[in-house]
Structure formats: C-alpha cells, structure tokens
PDB file of C-alpha atoms in Angstrom:
ATOM      1  CA  VAL A  19      32.552  28.971  47.240  1.00 91.00           C
ATOM      2  CA  GLN A  20      34.356  32.273  47.041  1.00 92.00           C
ATOM      3  CA  VAL A  21      33.054  35.705  48.060  1.00 90.00           C
ATOM      4  CA  PHE A  22      34.712  38.671  46.378  1.00 91.00           C
ATOM      5  CA  ALA A  23      34.505  42.286  47.484  1.00 88.00           C
ATOM      6  CA  ARG A  24      33.840  44.884  44.812  1.00 83.00           C
ATOM      7  CA  ASN A  25      36.867  45.734  42.674  1.00 86.00           C
ATOM      8  CA  THR A  26      39.123  42.986  44.086  1.00 89.00           C
ATOM      9  CA  THR A  27      40.835  40.019  42.476  1.00 93.00           C
ATOM     10  CA  SER A  28      41.286  37.789  45.524  1.00 93.00           C
ATOM     11  CA  PRO A  29      38.419  36.409  47.633  1.00 92.00           C
ATOM     12  CA  ALA A  30      37.537  38.000  50.976  1.00 90.00           C
ATOM     13  CA  PHE A  31      36.164  34.639  52.089  1.00 89.00           C
ATOM     14  CA  GLN A  32      36.333  31.154  50.631  1.00 92.00           C
ATOM     15  CA  VAL A  33      35.324  27.674  51.655  1.00 91.00           C
ATOM     16  CA  GLY A  34      35.700  24.376  49.849  1.00 92.00           C
ATOM     17  CA  PHE A  35      35.053  20.714  50.379  1.00 89.00           C
ATOM     18  CA  THR A  36      37.041  17.647  49.427  1.00 90.00           C
ATOM     19  CA  GLN A  37      34.178  15.299  50.270  1.00 89.00           C
ATOM     20  CA  ILE A  38      30.461  15.783  50.892  1.00 86.00           C
ATOM     21  CA  SER A  39      27.785  13.463  52.258  1.00 87.00           C
ATOM     22  CA  PHE A  40      24.085  14.347  52.136  1.00 90.00           C
ATOM     23  CA  VAL A  41      22.969  12.894  55.480  1.00 91.00           C
ATOM     24  CA  THR A  42      21.399  14.377  58.593  1.00 92.00           C
ATOM     25  CA  PRO A  43      24.181  15.696  60.839  1.00 87.00           C
ATOM     26  CA  ALA A  44      24.660  14.121  64.244  1.00 89.00           C
ATOM     27  CA  PRO A  45      23.016  16.117  67.067  1.00 89.00           C
ATOM     28  CA  ALA A  46      26.459  16.601  68.655  1.00 88.00           C
ATOM     29  CA  ASN A  47      27.495  18.614  65.570  1.00 87.00           C
ATOM     30  CA  LEU A  48      24.796  21.194  66.339  1.00 87.00           C
ATOM     31  CA  GLN A  49      25.540  21.679  70.042  1.00 87.00           C
ATOM     32  CA  PHE A  50      27.401  24.742  71.281  1.00 83.00           C
ATOM     33  CA  THR A  51      29.390  24.800  74.478  1.00 86.00           C
ATOM     34  CA  PRO A  52      30.771  28.220  75.425  1.00 86.00           C
ATOM     35  CA  PRO A  53      34.403  28.260  76.505  1.00 88.00           C
ATOM     36  CA  PRO A  54      35.149  28.564  80.238  1.00 91.00           C
ATOM     37  CA  GLY A  55      34.699  32.131  81.482  1.00 90.00           C
ATOM     38  CA  ALA A  56      32.621  33.217  78.469  1.00 87.00           C
ATOM     39  CA  ARG A  57      29.448  35.221  79.010  1.00 84.00           C
ATOM     40  CA  LEU A  58      26.570  33.937  76.875  1.00 80.00           C
ATOM     41  CA  THR A  59      23.543  36.034  75.964  1.00 76.00           C
ATOM     42  CA  VAL A  60      20.688  34.276  74.179  1.00 71.00           C
ATOM     43  CA  VAL A  61      18.422  36.353  71.943  1.00 63.00           C
ATOM     44  CA  HIS A  62      15.327  34.686  70.514  1.00 57.00           C
ATOM     45  CA  LEU A  63      14.507  36.264  67.160  1.00 50.00           C
ATOM     46  CA  GLY A  64      11.406  34.180  66.523  1.00 46.00           C
ATOM     47  CA  THR A  65      10.745  32.054  63.483  1.00 41.00           C
ATOM     48  CA  GLY A  66       9.412  32.591  60.018  1.00 41.00           C
ATOM     49  CA  ASN A  67       9.744  35.514  57.676  1.00 41.00           C
ATOM     50  CA  PRO A  68       9.616  39.127  58.756  1.00 42.00           C
ATOM     51  CA  GLY A  69       6.150  40.593  58.935  1.00 41.00           C
ATOM     52  CA  ALA A  70       4.793  43.119  56.471  1.00 37.00           C
ATOM     53  CA  SER A  71       6.148  45.954  58.611  1.00 42.00           C
ATOM     54  CA  GLY A  72       9.648  44.481  58.504  1.00 46.00           C
ATOM     55  CA  GLY A  73       9.702  43.277  62.096  1.00 44.00           C
ATOM     56  CA  VAL A  74      10.903  39.865  63.162  1.00 45.00           C
ATOM     57  CA  PRO A  75       8.181  38.061  65.166  1.00 44.00           C
ATOM     58  CA  GLY A  76       9.094  37.743  68.832  1.00 43.00           C
ATOM     59  CA  ALA A  77      11.992  40.211  68.665  1.00 50.00           C
ATOM     60  CA  ALA A  78      11.144  43.762  69.638  1.00 55.00           C
ATOM     61  CA  GLY A  79      13.380  46.264  67.917  1.00 60.00           C
ATOM     62  CA  PHE A  80      14.886  43.798  65.417  1.00 69.00           C
ATOM     63  CA  GLY A  81      13.906  43.783  61.772  1.00 76.00           C
ATOM     64  CA  ALA A  82      14.848  42.334  58.412  1.00 80.00           C
ATOM     65  CA  TYR A  83      14.123  43.829  55.018  1.00 81.00           C
ATOM     66  CA  GLY A  84      14.510  42.275  51.582  1.00 82.00           C
ATOM     67  CA  SER A  85      15.536  38.705  50.906  1.00 81.00           C
ATOM     68  CA  GLY A  86      18.507  36.664  49.803  1.00 81.00           C
ATOM     69  CA  TRP A  87      21.643  38.682  49.125  1.00 78.00           C
ATOM     70  CA  LEU A  88      19.641  41.922  49.424  1.00 80.00           C
ATOM     71  CA  THR A  89      18.676  41.290  53.049  1.00 83.00           C
ATOM     72  CA  VAL A  90      19.238  44.198  55.422  1.00 83.00           C
ATOM     73  CA  VAL A  91      19.131  43.645  59.179  1.00 79.00           C
ATOM     74  CA  GLU A  92      17.943  46.312  61.605  1.00 78.00           C
ATOM     75  CA  LEU A  93      19.237  46.301  65.177  1.00 72.00           C
ATOM     76  CA  PRO A  94      18.409  48.589  68.068  1.00 68.00           C
ATOM     77  CA  GLN A  95      21.387  50.620  69.277  1.00 64.00           C
ATOM     78  CA  SER A  96      20.487  50.423  72.945  1.00 59.00           C
ATOM     79  CA  GLY A  97      21.112  47.704  75.475  1.00 54.00           C
ATOM     80  CA  GLY A  98      23.891  45.373  74.520  1.00 54.00           C
ATOM     81  CA  LEU A  99      27.058  47.247  73.744  1.00 53.00           C
ATOM     82  CA  GLY A 100      29.764  47.709  76.256  1.00 54.00           C
ATOM     83  CA  GLY A 101      33.489  47.373  76.732  1.00 56.00           C
ATOM     84  CA  ASP A 102      35.306  46.242  73.593  1.00 60.00           C
ATOM     85  CA  SER A 103      32.139  46.336  71.446  1.00 59.00           C
ATOM     86  CA  GLU A 104      31.648  50.013  72.221  1.00 67.00           C
ATOM     87  CA  ALA A 105      35.291  50.775  71.379  1.00 71.00           C
ATOM     88  CA  VAL A 106      34.953  49.018  68.022  1.00 67.00           C
ATOM     89  CA  LEU A 107      31.737  50.911  67.267  1.00 65.00           C
ATOM     90  CA  ASN A 108      33.394  54.231  68.124  1.00 73.00           C
ATOM     91  CA  ALA A 109      36.303  53.441  65.795  1.00 74.00           C
ATOM     92  CA  LEU A 110      33.860  52.589  62.993  1.00 69.00           C
ATOM     93  CA  LEU A 111      31.916  55.795  63.577  1.00 74.00           C
ATOM     94  CA  ALA A 112      35.098  57.817  63.196  1.00 81.00           C
ATOM     95  CA  ALA A 113      35.468  56.398  59.646  1.00 83.00           C
ATOM     96  CA  ALA A 114      31.814  56.981  58.716  1.00 88.00           C
ATOM     97  CA  LYS A 115      30.285  59.980  56.950  1.00 93.00           C
ATOM     98  CA  PRO A 116      27.091  61.909  57.747  1.00 93.00           C
ATOM     99  CA  VAL A 117      24.171  61.206  55.381  1.00 96.00           C
ATOM    100  CA  HIS A 118      20.514  62.198  55.137  1.00 94.00           C
ATOM    101  CA  GLY A 119      17.434  61.459  53.082  1.00 93.00           C
ATOM    102  CA  SER A 120      13.659  61.150  53.239  1.00 90.00           C
ATOM    103  CA  TRP A 121      14.140  58.564  56.013  1.00 91.00           C
ATOM    104  CA  GLY A 122      15.991  61.086  58.244  1.00 92.00           C
ATOM    105  CA  SER A 123      19.700  61.431  58.958  1.00 93.00           C
ATOM    106  CA  GLY A 124      22.484  59.204  60.152  1.00 92.00           C
ATOM    107  CA  THR A 125      26.022  58.017  59.627  1.00 92.00           C
ATOM    108  CA  LEU A 126      27.102  55.717  56.784  1.00 94.00           C
ATOM    109  CA  LEU A 127      30.070  53.353  56.724  1.00 91.00           C
ATOM    110  CA  THR A 128      30.766  51.441  53.528  1.00 90.00           C
ATOM    111  CA  THR A 129      33.362  48.793  52.775  1.00 85.00           C
ATOM    112  CA  SER A 130      33.893  46.653  49.720  1.00 84.00           C
ATOM    113  CA  LEU A 131      31.847  43.900  51.427  1.00 87.00           C
ATOM    114  CA  MET A 132      29.058  45.664  53.291  1.00 88.00           C
ATOM    115  CA  SER A 133      27.349  48.899  54.228  1.00 91.00           C
ATOM    116  CA  LEU A 134      26.296  50.083  57.690  1.00 91.00           C
ATOM    117  CA  LEU A 135      23.803  52.888  58.337  1.00 92.00           C
ATOM    118  CA  ILE A 136      23.438  54.204  61.878  1.00 89.00           C
ATOM    119  CA  THR A 137      20.408  56.406  62.447  1.00 89.00           C
ATOM    120  CA  LYS A 138      18.941  57.904  65.576  1.00 84.00           C
ATOM    121  CA  GLY A 139      18.260  54.688  67.485  1.00 80.00           C
ATOM    122  CA  GLU A 140      18.727  52.021  64.783  1.00 87.00           C
ATOM    123  CA  ILE A 141      21.513  50.264  62.881  1.00 87.00           C
ATOM    124  CA  TYR A 142      20.960  48.881  59.364  1.00 91.00           C
ATOM    125  CA  ALA A 143      23.585  46.532  57.919  1.00 90.00           C
ATOM    126  CA  GLY A 144      23.880  44.382  54.833  1.00 89.00           C
ATOM    127  CA  ALA A 145      26.076  43.294  51.965  1.00 89.00           C
ATOM    128  CA  VAL A 146      24.247  45.882  49.874  1.00 91.00           C
ATOM    129  CA  GLN A 147      24.622  49.341  48.356  1.00 91.00           C
ATOM    130  CA  PRO A 148      23.741  52.282  50.648  1.00 94.00           C
ATOM    131  CA  SER A 149      20.529  52.926  48.672  1.00 93.00           C
ATOM    132  CA  VAL A 150      19.169  49.570  49.895  1.00 93.00           C
ATOM    133  CA  LEU A 151      19.862  50.587  53.509  1.00 93.00           C
ATOM    134  CA  TYR A 152      18.118  53.923  52.928  1.00 94.00           C
ATOM    135  CA  ALA A 153      15.045  52.068  51.606  1.00 92.00           C
ATOM    136  CA  ALA A 154      15.019  49.796  54.658  1.00 91.00           C
ATOM    137  CA  ALA A 155      15.295  52.811  56.981  1.00 91.00           C
ATOM    138  CA  ALA A 156      12.368  54.463  55.163  1.00 91.00           C
ATOM    139  CA  ALA A 157      10.290  51.280  55.504  1.00 88.00           C
ATOM    140  CA  SER A 158      11.043  50.789  59.196  1.00 83.00           C
ATOM    141  CA  PRO A 159       8.404  51.826  61.729  1.00 78.00           C
ATOM    142  CA  ALA A 160      11.353  52.932  63.921  1.00 67.00           C
ATOM    143  CA  GLY A 161      12.794  55.110  61.118  1.00 56.00           C
TER     144      GLY A 161
END
C-alpha cells in the first residue's frame, strides 16, 4: 500500500507484506507496554459511530465528521498540551493563514497530506481539502 501526497511522484508512506496469514492475532500482539519513564494518558473515546450531532459517545469535546477517507476529527484545544507539544503547535501556527466563513474564523494549515483548521476552542484535522474542514466546523455544536 502506498499513500501519495498531492502533486508528488514518491510515496509519503508505504507498507508491504511478503507473507500474510488470515488468523486471529495472539493477545500478546495487541498489548502495549510503555517504555520506562514514559507518561501514559488514557482517553476513552467510546464505541460506535459518531452521533447525529457529530459527537463521539463518551468523549466530551471530541467529534468525528464524515466517513472513510473524508473523516475529519475534532479535538478540544484545552487541557492536554504542554512542553514540546505546545512548541510544535506554535511552530505550526506560525505557518498557518487566517481564514473565515459562515462557521466563524480560525487559522488554516494545509500540507500535501492533510489540512488543519484551528478555530476558537476547537481543532479540525483530516486528510481532506479545507472545504471539508469548514463543513465540519459548521456542523459542530462547538463551532
């Protein structure tokens, strides 16, 4: 499988197999052990599809819009960034441009692989065109 960014000739991501077996994986293959000294934060996003309002059951402030390759995720901006994450976000914001529409105003960052819309209080991200993010922001109860 190869994933290509728009207007490129080499893959941004690729994975391949030399052998495949259609069996249930061993439980040990699905266990995660954080490395020593790592800080682990568990977020339960609930199960099932997003509700009609776009929210994810059991996850206040999180949302998902669309389906398949047109899925856009919505994340709250508060409570979770700090240290290196905040520095990365600030660097991204410096490369973004101000945008506005019927959904309000925000900052848009686009790459050949994904788009990121940061509004007042929410972040919308997906491997989609900006217009899809704008539609998700308009559909969000938080927007």
